[in-house]
PDB file of C-alpha atoms in Angstrom:
ATOM      1  CA  ALA A 148     -35.647 -83.216  19.760  1.00 71.00           C
ATOM      2  CA  GLN A 149     -31.899 -83.116  19.869  1.00 81.00           C
ATOM      3  CA  SER A 150     -30.423 -85.523  22.376  1.00 89.00           C
ATOM      4  CA  VAL A 151     -27.451 -87.669  23.252  1.00 94.00           C
ATOM      5  CA  THR A 152     -27.777 -91.039  24.957  1.00 96.00           C
ATOM      6  CA  GLN A 153     -25.022 -92.869  26.734  1.00 97.00           C
ATOM      7  CA  PRO A 154     -26.694 -96.167  27.631  1.00 96.00           C
ATOM      8  CA  ASP A 155     -24.103 -97.250  30.186  1.00 95.00           C
ATOM      9  CA  ILE A 156     -24.038 -95.191  33.361  1.00 95.00           C
ATOM     10  CA  HIS A 157     -21.222 -97.186  34.919  1.00 97.00           C
ATOM     11  CA  ILE A 158     -18.663 -99.568  33.388  1.00 97.00           C
ATOM     12  CA  THR A 159     -15.952-101.566  35.116  1.00 97.00           C
ATOM     13  CA  VAL A 160     -13.072-103.083  33.164  1.00 97.00           C
ATOM     14  CA  SER A 161      -9.823-104.708  34.168  1.00 97.00           C
ATOM     15  CA  GLU A 162      -6.587-102.918  33.498  1.00 97.00           C
ATOM     16  CA  GLY A 163      -5.251-103.980  30.135  1.00 97.00           C
ATOM     17  CA  ALA A 164      -8.663-104.970  28.803  1.00 97.00           C
ATOM     18  CA  SER A 165     -10.302-103.275  25.854  1.00 97.00           C
ATOM     19  CA  LEU A 166     -12.972-100.634  26.295  1.00 97.00           C
ATOM     20  CA  GLU A 167     -15.962 -99.447  24.316  1.00 98.00           C
ATOM     21  CA  LEU A 168     -18.247 -96.663  25.510  1.00 98.00           C
ATOM     22  CA  ARG A 169     -21.466 -96.225  23.626  1.00 98.00           C
ATOM     23  CA  CYS A 170     -23.011 -93.006  22.393  1.00 97.00           C
ATOM     24  CA  ASN A 171     -26.158 -92.526  20.327  1.00 96.00           C
ATOM     25  CA  TYR A 172     -27.465 -89.173  19.192  1.00 93.00           C
ATOM     26  CA  SER A 173     -30.607 -87.724  17.767  1.00 89.00           C
ATOM     27  CA  TYR A 174     -30.022 -84.673  15.628  1.00 83.00           C
ATOM     28  CA  GLY A 175     -31.776 -83.062  12.703  1.00 73.00           C
ATOM     29  CA  ALA A 176     -28.675 -82.323  10.692  1.00 74.00           C
ATOM     30  CA  THR A 177     -25.162 -83.667  10.527  1.00 74.00           C
ATOM     31  CA  PRO A 178     -23.635 -82.670  13.836  1.00 80.00           C
ATOM     32  CA  TYR A 179     -20.196 -82.193  15.145  1.00 86.00           C
ATOM     33  CA  LEU A 180     -19.403 -85.003  17.598  1.00 91.00           C
ATOM     34  CA  PHE A 181     -17.108 -84.936  20.592  1.00 93.00           C
ATOM     35  CA  TRP A 182     -15.900 -87.084  23.446  1.00 96.00           C
ATOM     36  CA  TYR A 183     -14.758 -85.407  26.649  1.00 96.00           C
ATOM     37  CA  VAL A 184     -13.278 -86.862  29.829  1.00 97.00           C
ATOM     38  CA  GLN A 185     -13.693 -85.462  33.315  1.00 96.00           C
ATOM     39  CA  SER A 186     -11.591 -86.488  36.296  1.00 92.00           C
ATOM     40  CA  PRO A 187     -12.973 -85.865  39.794  1.00 86.00           C
ATOM     41  CA  GLY A 188     -12.989 -82.181  40.658  1.00 80.00           C
ATOM     42  CA  GLN A 189     -11.792 -81.188  37.223  1.00 84.00           C
ATOM     43  CA  GLY A 190     -13.190 -79.619  34.100  1.00 89.00           C
ATOM     44  CA  LEU A 191     -13.683 -81.409  30.808  1.00 93.00           C
ATOM     45  CA  GLN A 192     -10.826 -82.405  28.546  1.00 94.00           C
ATOM     46  CA  LEU A 193     -11.426 -82.995  24.853  1.00 93.00           C
ATOM     47  CA  LEU A 194     -10.438 -86.525  23.804  1.00 96.00           C
ATOM     48  CA  LEU A 195     -11.414 -86.380  20.155  1.00 94.00           C
ATOM     49  CA  LYS A 196     -13.854 -84.900  17.685  1.00 91.00           C
ATOM     50  CA  TYR A 197     -15.538 -85.718  14.400  1.00 90.00           C
ATOM     51  CA  PHE A 198     -16.473 -83.056  11.911  1.00 83.00           C
ATOM     52  CA  SER A 199     -16.383 -84.803   8.543  1.00 80.00           C
ATOM     53  CA  GLY A 200     -14.320 -87.171   6.428  1.00 83.00           C
ATOM     54  CA  ASP A 201     -12.842 -90.378   7.773  1.00 85.00           C
ATOM     55  CA  THR A 202     -15.354 -91.917  10.141  1.00 89.00           C
ATOM     56  CA  LEU A 203     -12.664 -93.371  12.404  1.00 95.00           C
ATOM     57  CA  VAL A 204     -11.025 -90.622  14.390  1.00 95.00           C
ATOM     58  CA  GLN A 205      -8.015 -90.806  16.628  1.00 96.00           C
ATOM     59  CA  GLY A 206      -7.704 -88.859  19.815  1.00 96.00           C
ATOM     60  CA  ILE A 207      -5.408 -88.328  22.720  1.00 95.00           C
ATOM     61  CA  LYS A 208      -4.413 -90.947  25.288  1.00 94.00           C
ATOM     62  CA  GLY A 209      -4.841 -93.791  22.789  1.00 96.00           C
ATOM     63  CA  PHE A 210      -8.587 -93.328  22.317  1.00 97.00           C
ATOM     64  CA  GLU A 211     -10.439 -93.613  19.036  1.00 97.00           C
ATOM     65  CA  ALA A 212     -14.062 -93.293  18.007  1.00 97.00           C
ATOM     66  CA  GLU A 213     -16.076 -94.392  15.011  1.00 96.00           C
ATOM     67  CA  PHE A 214     -18.928 -92.401  13.527  1.00 94.00           C
ATOM     68  CA  LYS A 215     -21.703 -94.556  12.087  1.00 93.00           C
ATOM     69  CA  ARG A 216     -24.318 -92.403  10.423  1.00 90.00           C
ATOM     70  CA  SER A 217     -26.712 -95.302   9.815  1.00 90.00           C
ATOM     71  CA  GLN A 218     -26.773 -96.104  13.516  1.00 93.00           C
ATOM     72  CA  SER A 219     -26.509 -92.513  14.758  1.00 92.00           C
ATOM     73  CA  SER A 220     -23.649 -93.670  16.936  1.00 95.00           C
ATOM     74  CA  PHE A 221     -20.244 -92.407  17.910  1.00 96.00           C
ATOM     75  CA  ASN A 222     -18.695 -95.054  20.161  1.00 98.00           C
ATOM     76  CA  LEU A 223     -15.428 -94.503  21.969  1.00 98.00           C
ATOM     77  CA  ARG A 224     -12.840 -97.282  22.097  1.00 98.00           C
ATOM     78  CA  LYS A 225      -9.470 -98.014  23.602  1.00 98.00           C
ATOM     79  CA  PRO A 226      -7.604-101.290  23.024  1.00 97.00           C
ATOM     80  CA  SER A 227      -5.932-101.454  26.439  1.00 97.00           C
ATOM     81  CA  VAL A 228      -7.177 -99.518  29.446  1.00 97.00           C
ATOM     82  CA  HIS A 229      -4.821 -98.040  32.027  1.00 96.00           C
ATOM     83  CA  TRP A 230      -5.702 -97.367  35.659  1.00 96.00           C
ATOM     84  CA  SER A 231      -5.365 -93.629  34.957  1.00 95.00           C
ATOM     85  CA  ASP A 232      -8.282 -93.846  32.508  1.00 97.00           C
ATOM     86  CA  ALA A 233     -10.734 -94.119  35.397  1.00 97.00           C
ATOM     87  CA  ALA A 234     -12.932 -91.039  35.020  1.00 97.00           C
ATOM     88  CA  GLU A 235     -16.272 -89.908  33.670  1.00 97.00           C
ATOM     89  CA  TYR A 236     -16.697 -89.766  29.919  1.00 98.00           C
ATOM     90  CA  PHE A 237     -19.114 -87.534  28.077  1.00 97.00           C
ATOM     91  CA  CYS A 238     -20.296 -87.698  24.507  1.00 96.00           C
ATOM     92  CA  ALA A 239     -21.497 -84.413  23.027  1.00 93.00           C
ATOM     93  CA  VAL A 240     -23.002 -83.117  19.818  1.00 89.00           C
ATOM     94  CA  GLY A 241     -23.027 -79.624  18.453  1.00 82.00           C
ATOM     95  CA  PRO A 242     -24.395 -77.879  15.388  1.00 72.00           C
ATOM     96  CA  GLN A 243     -22.194 -77.328  12.389  1.00 64.00           C
ATOM     97  CA  GLY A 244     -21.638 -73.829  11.221  1.00 59.00           C
ATOM     98  CA  SER A 245     -20.023 -70.731  12.531  1.00 50.00           C
ATOM     99  CA  GLY A 246     -21.581 -69.030  15.454  1.00 52.00           C
ATOM    100  CA  ASN A 247     -22.703 -72.225  17.081  1.00 56.00           C
ATOM    101  CA  THR A 248     -19.702 -73.302  19.045  1.00 57.00           C
ATOM    102  CA  GLY A 249     -21.406 -72.840  22.372  1.00 61.00           C
ATOM    103  CA  LYS A 250     -24.411 -75.062  21.955  1.00 79.00           C
ATOM    104  CA  LEU A 251     -23.105 -78.460  22.887  1.00 86.00           C
ATOM    105  CA  ILE A 252     -25.580 -81.089  24.010  1.00 89.00           C
ATOM    106  CA  PHE A 253     -24.072 -83.626  26.361  1.00 93.00           C
ATOM    107  CA  GLY A 254     -24.974 -87.170  27.240  1.00 95.00           C
ATOM    108  CA  GLN A 255     -25.434 -88.126  30.871  1.00 96.00           C
ATOM    109  CA  GLY A 256     -21.941 -89.524  31.086  1.00 97.00           C
ATOM    110  CA  THR A 257     -20.411 -92.946  31.677  1.00 97.00           C
ATOM    111  CA  THR A 258     -18.297 -93.534  34.757  1.00 97.00           C
ATOM    112  CA  LEU A 259     -15.384 -95.834  34.055  1.00 97.00           C
ATOM    113  CA  GLN A 260     -13.873 -97.853  36.877  1.00 97.00           C
ATOM    114  CA  VAL A 261     -10.645 -99.757  36.237  1.00 97.00           C
ATOM    115  CA  LYS A 262      -9.858-102.856  38.255  1.00 96.00           C
ATOM    116  CA  PRO A 263      -6.214-103.686  38.924  1.00 91.00           C
TER     117      PRO A 263
ATOM    118  CA  LYS B 157      -0.686 -70.714  26.872  1.00 71.00           C
ATOM    119  CA  ALA B 158      -2.551 -70.631  30.131  1.00 81.00           C
ATOM    120  CA  GLY B 159      -5.818 -72.529  30.157  1.00 92.00           C
ATOM    121  CA  VAL B 160      -9.270 -71.306  31.022  1.00 96.00           C
ATOM    122  CA  THR B 161      -9.368 -70.019  34.564  1.00 97.00           C
ATOM    123  CA  GLN B 162     -12.397 -69.699  36.784  1.00 97.00           C
ATOM    124  CA  THR B 163     -12.766 -67.904  40.074  1.00 97.00           C
ATOM    125  CA  PRO B 164     -13.624 -68.650  42.721  1.00 97.00           C
ATOM    126  CA  ARG B 165     -13.247 -72.423  42.699  1.00 96.00           C
ATOM    127  CA  TYR B 166     -15.633 -72.947  45.592  1.00 97.00           C
ATOM    128  CA  LEU B 167     -18.463 -70.839  46.899  1.00 96.00           C
ATOM    129  CA  ILE B 168     -21.116 -71.248  49.565  1.00 98.00           C
ATOM    130  CA  LYS B 169     -24.155 -68.987  49.470  1.00 98.00           C
ATOM    131  CA  THR B 170     -27.517 -68.781  51.187  1.00 98.00           C
ATOM    132  CA  ARG B 171     -30.895 -69.002  49.493  1.00 98.00           C
ATOM    133  CA  GLY B 172     -32.040 -65.644  48.218  1.00 98.00           C
ATOM    134  CA  GLN B 173     -28.552 -64.244  47.776  1.00 98.00           C
ATOM    135  CA  GLN B 174     -26.938 -63.534  44.468  1.00 98.00           C
ATOM    136  CA  VAL B 175     -23.587 -64.702  43.150  1.00 98.00           C
ATOM    137  CA  THR B 176     -21.148 -63.707  40.428  1.00 98.00           C
ATOM    138  CA  LEU B 177     -18.723 -66.156  38.866  1.00 98.00           C
ATOM    139  CA  SER B 178     -15.795 -65.179  36.712  1.00 98.00           C
ATOM    140  CA  CYS B 179     -14.130 -66.821  33.731  1.00 98.00           C
ATOM    141  CA  SER B 180     -10.948 -65.848  31.901  1.00 98.00           C
ATOM    142  CA  PRO B 181     -10.649 -67.547  28.518  1.00 96.00           C
ATOM    143  CA  ILE B 182      -7.505 -68.737  26.825  1.00 94.00           C
ATOM    144  CA  SER B 183      -5.600 -65.818  25.344  1.00 93.00           C
ATOM    145  CA  GLY B 184      -6.926 -65.030  21.877  1.00 89.00           C
ATOM    146  CA  HIS B 185     -10.235 -66.826  22.383  1.00 89.00           C
ATOM    147  CA  ARG B 186     -13.274 -64.607  21.953  1.00 88.00           C
ATOM    148  CA  SER B 187     -16.106 -67.057  22.540  1.00 89.00           C
ATOM    149  CA  VAL B 188     -17.024 -68.007  26.093  1.00 93.00           C
ATOM    150  CA  SER B 189     -19.728 -70.505  26.990  1.00 93.00           C
ATOM    151  CA  TRP B 190     -21.174 -71.415  30.357  1.00 96.00           C
ATOM    152  CA  TYR B 191     -22.561 -74.770  31.461  1.00 95.00           C
ATOM    153  CA  GLN B 192     -24.224 -76.022  34.615  1.00 97.00           C
ATOM    154  CA  GLN B 193     -23.405 -79.536  35.785  1.00 95.00           C
ATOM    155  CA  THR B 194     -25.566 -81.329  38.350  1.00 95.00           C
ATOM    156  CA  PRO B 195     -25.915 -85.031  39.211  1.00 91.00           C
ATOM    157  CA  GLY B 196     -29.568 -85.017  38.208  1.00 89.00           C
ATOM    158  CA  GLN B 197     -29.583 -82.930  35.034  1.00 91.00           C
ATOM    159  CA  GLY B 198     -26.029 -83.484  33.843  1.00 92.00           C
ATOM    160  CA  LEU B 199     -24.323 -80.854  31.735  1.00 94.00           C
ATOM    161  CA  GLN B 200     -26.613 -78.150  30.474  1.00 94.00           C
ATOM    162  CA  PHE B 201     -25.748 -75.184  28.278  1.00 92.00           C
ATOM    163  CA  LEU B 202     -26.462 -71.813  29.860  1.00 95.00           C
ATOM    164  CA  PHE B 203     -25.303 -69.220  27.326  1.00 92.00           C
ATOM    165  CA  GLU B 204     -22.505 -68.191  25.031  1.00 91.00           C
ATOM    166  CA  TYR B 205     -20.874 -64.821  24.549  1.00 92.00           C
ATOM    167  CA  PHE B 206     -18.866 -63.613  21.602  1.00 89.00           C
ATOM    168  CA  SER B 207     -17.415 -60.135  21.234  1.00 88.00           C
ATOM    169  CA  GLU B 208     -19.370 -58.906  24.253  1.00 93.00           C
ATOM    170  CA  THR B 209     -22.698 -60.095  22.806  1.00 92.00           C
ATOM    171  CA  GLN B 210     -24.804 -63.024  23.900  1.00 92.00           C
ATOM    172  CA  ARG B 211     -24.900 -65.249  20.839  1.00 86.00           C
ATOM    173  CA  ASN B 212     -26.698 -68.331  22.142  1.00 86.00           C
ATOM    174  CA  LYS B 213     -28.864 -69.041  25.150  1.00 89.00           C
ATOM    175  CA  GLY B 214     -30.008 -72.212  26.834  1.00 90.00           C
ATOM    176  CA  ASN B 215     -33.244 -72.903  28.618  1.00 91.00           C
ATOM    177  CA  PHE B 216     -32.639 -71.320  31.996  1.00 95.00           C
ATOM    178  CA  PRO B 217     -34.710 -68.737  33.894  1.00 96.00           C
ATOM    179  CA  GLY B 218     -33.895 -65.058  33.775  1.00 96.00           C
ATOM    180  CA  ARG B 219     -32.202 -65.293  37.173  1.00 97.00           C
ATOM    181  CA  PHE B 220     -29.209 -66.552  35.241  1.00 98.00           C
ATOM    182  CA  SER B 221     -27.421 -63.856  33.313  1.00 97.00           C
ATOM    183  CA  GLY B 222     -23.999 -63.134  31.988  1.00 97.00           C
ATOM    184  CA  ARG B 223     -21.821 -60.638  30.294  1.00 97.00           C
ATOM    185  CA  GLN B 224     -18.528 -60.417  28.490  1.00 97.00           C
ATOM    186  CA  PHE B 225     -15.964 -57.693  28.643  1.00 97.00           C
ATOM    187  CA  SER B 226     -13.814 -56.257  25.888  1.00 95.00           C
ATOM    188  CA  ASN B 227     -10.890 -58.450  26.969  1.00 94.00           C
ATOM    189  CA  SER B 228     -13.166 -61.523  26.487  1.00 94.00           C
ATOM    190  CA  ARG B 229     -13.364 -62.241  30.197  1.00 97.00           C
ATOM    191  CA  SER B 230     -16.856 -63.255  31.181  1.00 98.00           C
ATOM    192  CA  GLU B 231     -18.979 -63.242  34.279  1.00 98.00           C
ATOM    193  CA  MET B 232     -22.189 -65.023  35.047  1.00 98.00           C
ATOM    194  CA  ASN B 233     -24.613 -63.931  37.701  1.00 98.00           C
ATOM    195  CA  VAL B 234     -27.324 -65.848  39.467  1.00 98.00           C
ATOM    196  CA  SER B 235     -29.818 -63.804  41.446  1.00 96.00           C
ATOM    197  CA  THR B 236     -32.196 -64.990  44.152  1.00 96.00           C
ATOM    198  CA  LEU B 237     -30.384 -68.263  44.633  1.00 98.00           C
ATOM    199  CA  GLU B 238     -32.343 -71.461  45.091  1.00 97.00           C
ATOM    200  CA  LEU B 239     -31.194 -74.750  46.574  1.00 97.00           C
ATOM    201  CA  GLY B 240     -31.409 -76.279  43.107  1.00 96.00           C
ATOM    202  CA  ASP B 241     -28.770 -73.891  41.826  1.00 97.00           C
ATOM    203  CA  SER B 242     -26.125 -75.883  43.689  1.00 98.00           C
ATOM    204  CA  ALA B 243     -23.924 -77.161  40.910  1.00 97.00           C
ATOM    205  CA  LEU B 244     -20.566 -77.098  39.218  1.00 96.00           C
ATOM    206  CA  TYR B 245     -20.505 -74.184  36.800  1.00 97.00           C
ATOM    207  CA  LEU B 246     -18.142 -74.701  33.903  1.00 96.00           C
ATOM    208  CA  CYS B 247     -16.834 -72.127  31.528  1.00 95.00           C
ATOM    209  CA  ALA B 248     -15.394 -72.942  28.119  1.00 94.00           C
ATOM    210  CA  SER B 249     -13.668 -70.859  25.495  1.00 92.00           C
ATOM    211  CA  SER B 250     -13.236 -71.383  21.766  1.00 87.00           C
ATOM    212  CA  PRO B 251     -10.637 -70.187  19.271  1.00 81.00           C
ATOM    213  CA  PRO B 252     -11.537 -67.478  16.759  1.00 74.00           C
ATOM    214  CA  LEU B 253     -13.950 -68.448  14.017  1.00 65.00           C
ATOM    215  CA  GLY B 254     -12.236 -69.989  11.065  1.00 59.00           C
ATOM    216  CA  GLY B 255      -9.134 -70.666  13.051  1.00 53.00           C
ATOM    217  CA  LEU B 256      -7.736 -74.076  13.801  1.00 51.00           C
ATOM    218  CA  GLY B 257     -10.069 -75.870  16.148  1.00 52.00           C
ATOM    219  CA  SER B 258     -12.607 -73.072  16.114  1.00 55.00           C
ATOM    220  CA  ASP B 259     -15.410 -75.511  16.825  1.00 69.00           C
ATOM    221  CA  GLU B 260     -13.710 -76.944  19.885  1.00 81.00           C
ATOM    222  CA  GLN B 261     -14.335 -75.840  23.411  1.00 87.00           C
ATOM    223  CA  TYR B 262     -11.701 -75.768  26.112  1.00 90.00           C
ATOM    224  CA  PHE B 263     -13.077 -76.052  29.609  1.00 93.00           C
ATOM    225  CA  GLY B 264     -11.977 -74.530  32.857  1.00 95.00           C
ATOM    226  CA  PRO B 265     -11.952 -76.427  36.176  1.00 95.00           C
ATOM    227  CA  GLY B 266     -15.306 -75.012  37.208  1.00 96.00           C
ATOM    228  CA  THR B 267     -16.749 -73.208  40.198  1.00 97.00           C
ATOM    229  CA  ARG B 268     -18.487 -75.399  42.755  1.00 96.00           C
ATOM    230  CA  LEU B 269     -21.472 -73.452  44.092  1.00 98.00           C
ATOM    231  CA  THR B 270     -23.298 -74.705  47.143  1.00 98.00           C
ATOM    232  CA  VAL B 271     -26.550 -73.021  48.146  1.00 98.00           C
ATOM    233  CA  THR B 272     -27.731 -73.616  51.709  1.00 97.00           C
TER     234      THR B 272
END
């Protein structure tokens, strides 16, 4: 079955510290991979995506993620966290190919708290 | 360009009633997807519309339906509301197939539905 697992429900880091949010997926074929962020009361904002090619992808707000096929992982990282990064983060997978843009499967989300 | 807009933002309904939610995609986007977000089940794909046709469907009962108009605006309808339908309903639109970012989804702020 297709699934996405974010093992950490809640993470607290100090401002200025580095961050890594974990994401593991189970998918029959090579998927498209995404990280989204959601602030309270808001919709989802796309941070970055992986389709093919270089396995280290850069996104907005200083985030990056690395695709590791052997580990079925797509972990999100940021070298120095800012207080404004406090939010909920979602990893998602979707099928490659036209006509499949709507079928994203999301992880349960990781809530990030930033300590001053 | 204006982002994805959803109306209304908040809605309170009674069990047994029906509700219609509206979504206006980003100008030029023809694909509209709907998701339900709840604390217990997370983000779940409802359905996707493209050129007024339902292209993909998630695993929801027939009480959940949708449609898309010729201007790409979409509505979703939930009939015979149940308490468990209380959720944030998110709409997302995607650029035209083959266009830049055509596999990305841009989310609206959502409609918060409360069923009492």
